[in-house]
C-alpha angles and dihedrals in degrees: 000000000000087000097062090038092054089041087051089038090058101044088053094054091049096050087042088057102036086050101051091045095040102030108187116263107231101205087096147037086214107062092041086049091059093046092054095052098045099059091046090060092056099039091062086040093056089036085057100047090042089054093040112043085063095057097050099045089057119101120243115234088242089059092045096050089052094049093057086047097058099041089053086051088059093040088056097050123091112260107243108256108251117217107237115276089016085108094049086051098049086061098049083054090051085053089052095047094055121089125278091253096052092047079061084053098058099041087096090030125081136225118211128181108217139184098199091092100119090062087058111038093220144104098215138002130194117212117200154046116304107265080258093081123007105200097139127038105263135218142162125227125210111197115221101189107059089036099061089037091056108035109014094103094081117033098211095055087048092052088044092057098040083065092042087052099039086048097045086052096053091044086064089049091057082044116275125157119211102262091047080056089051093048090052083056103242 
């Protein structure tokens, strides 16, 4: 079981740990006592939360099974049909949303609005080298396509993601690796 071995994974490191900052005097049965007990205490504690946050965190199959549900629902439903130029739009205002100091960042990157999502699978994409190093011209590309397919039906969560997407693909260009933009999340 993955869970006990991480909880007794975990008990061991923190007694590991207590006992190398805090080593038992051993003057007295007492002290140690207390020690012992103490880590104890918070080696069953950690062991408990480590067994039991996972448990928690995983998706019923009745929550699955409505979460498909209702994403086939959305897929199902007519994109709203966007005015020309409404999408472009929808990006500058994503510019605009974003903080003083990233504005700075984009002057020398561009921003292109793209339909050639669905080759890519994918909503956004950043080409380039991190702002580290430059060693390639950088640009971010917003996808249309799979924007407007996925989210279209509803105008706020489109916005919404046209930010999240704009936002994820600048945080590749400060650095970022997927799974740190992930951990933004973004």
């Amino acid at each position: 079981m993955p869970a006990l071995r991480a909880a007794a994974t975990a008990a061991f490191v923190l007694g590991t740990v207590l006992f190398l900052l805090h080593p038992p005097s051993l003057d007295g049965a007492e002290g140690l006592f207390g020690f012992v007990a103490g880590a104890i205490a918070l080696m069953l504690v950690t062991a408990s939360v480590t067994v039991w946050l996972p448990a928690r965190d995983s998706m019923t199959e009745e929550e699955f099974e409505r979460l498909v549900k209702r994403s086939e629902e959305l897929a199902a439903k007519p994109a709203a049909a966007l005015e020309e130029g409404e999408f472009d739009q929808l990006v500058a205002e994503a510019i605009d949303a974003l903080p003083h100091e990233f504005l700075k960042v984009l002057e020398t990157v561009p921003v292109i609005v793209s339909d050639r999502g669905a080759e890519h699978c994918a909503y956004g994409h950043y080409y380039g080298d991190t702002v580290a190093r430059g060693n390639y011209e950088d640009r971010i590309v917003i996808y249309r396509d799979t924007l407007e397919r996925d989210f279209g039906f509803d105008p706020g969560i489109l916005r919404a993601q046209v930010e999240r997407t704009l936002r994820h693909e600048l945080a590749h260009h400060l650095g970022w690796g997927e799974r740190g933009v992930q951990g933004l999340g973004l």
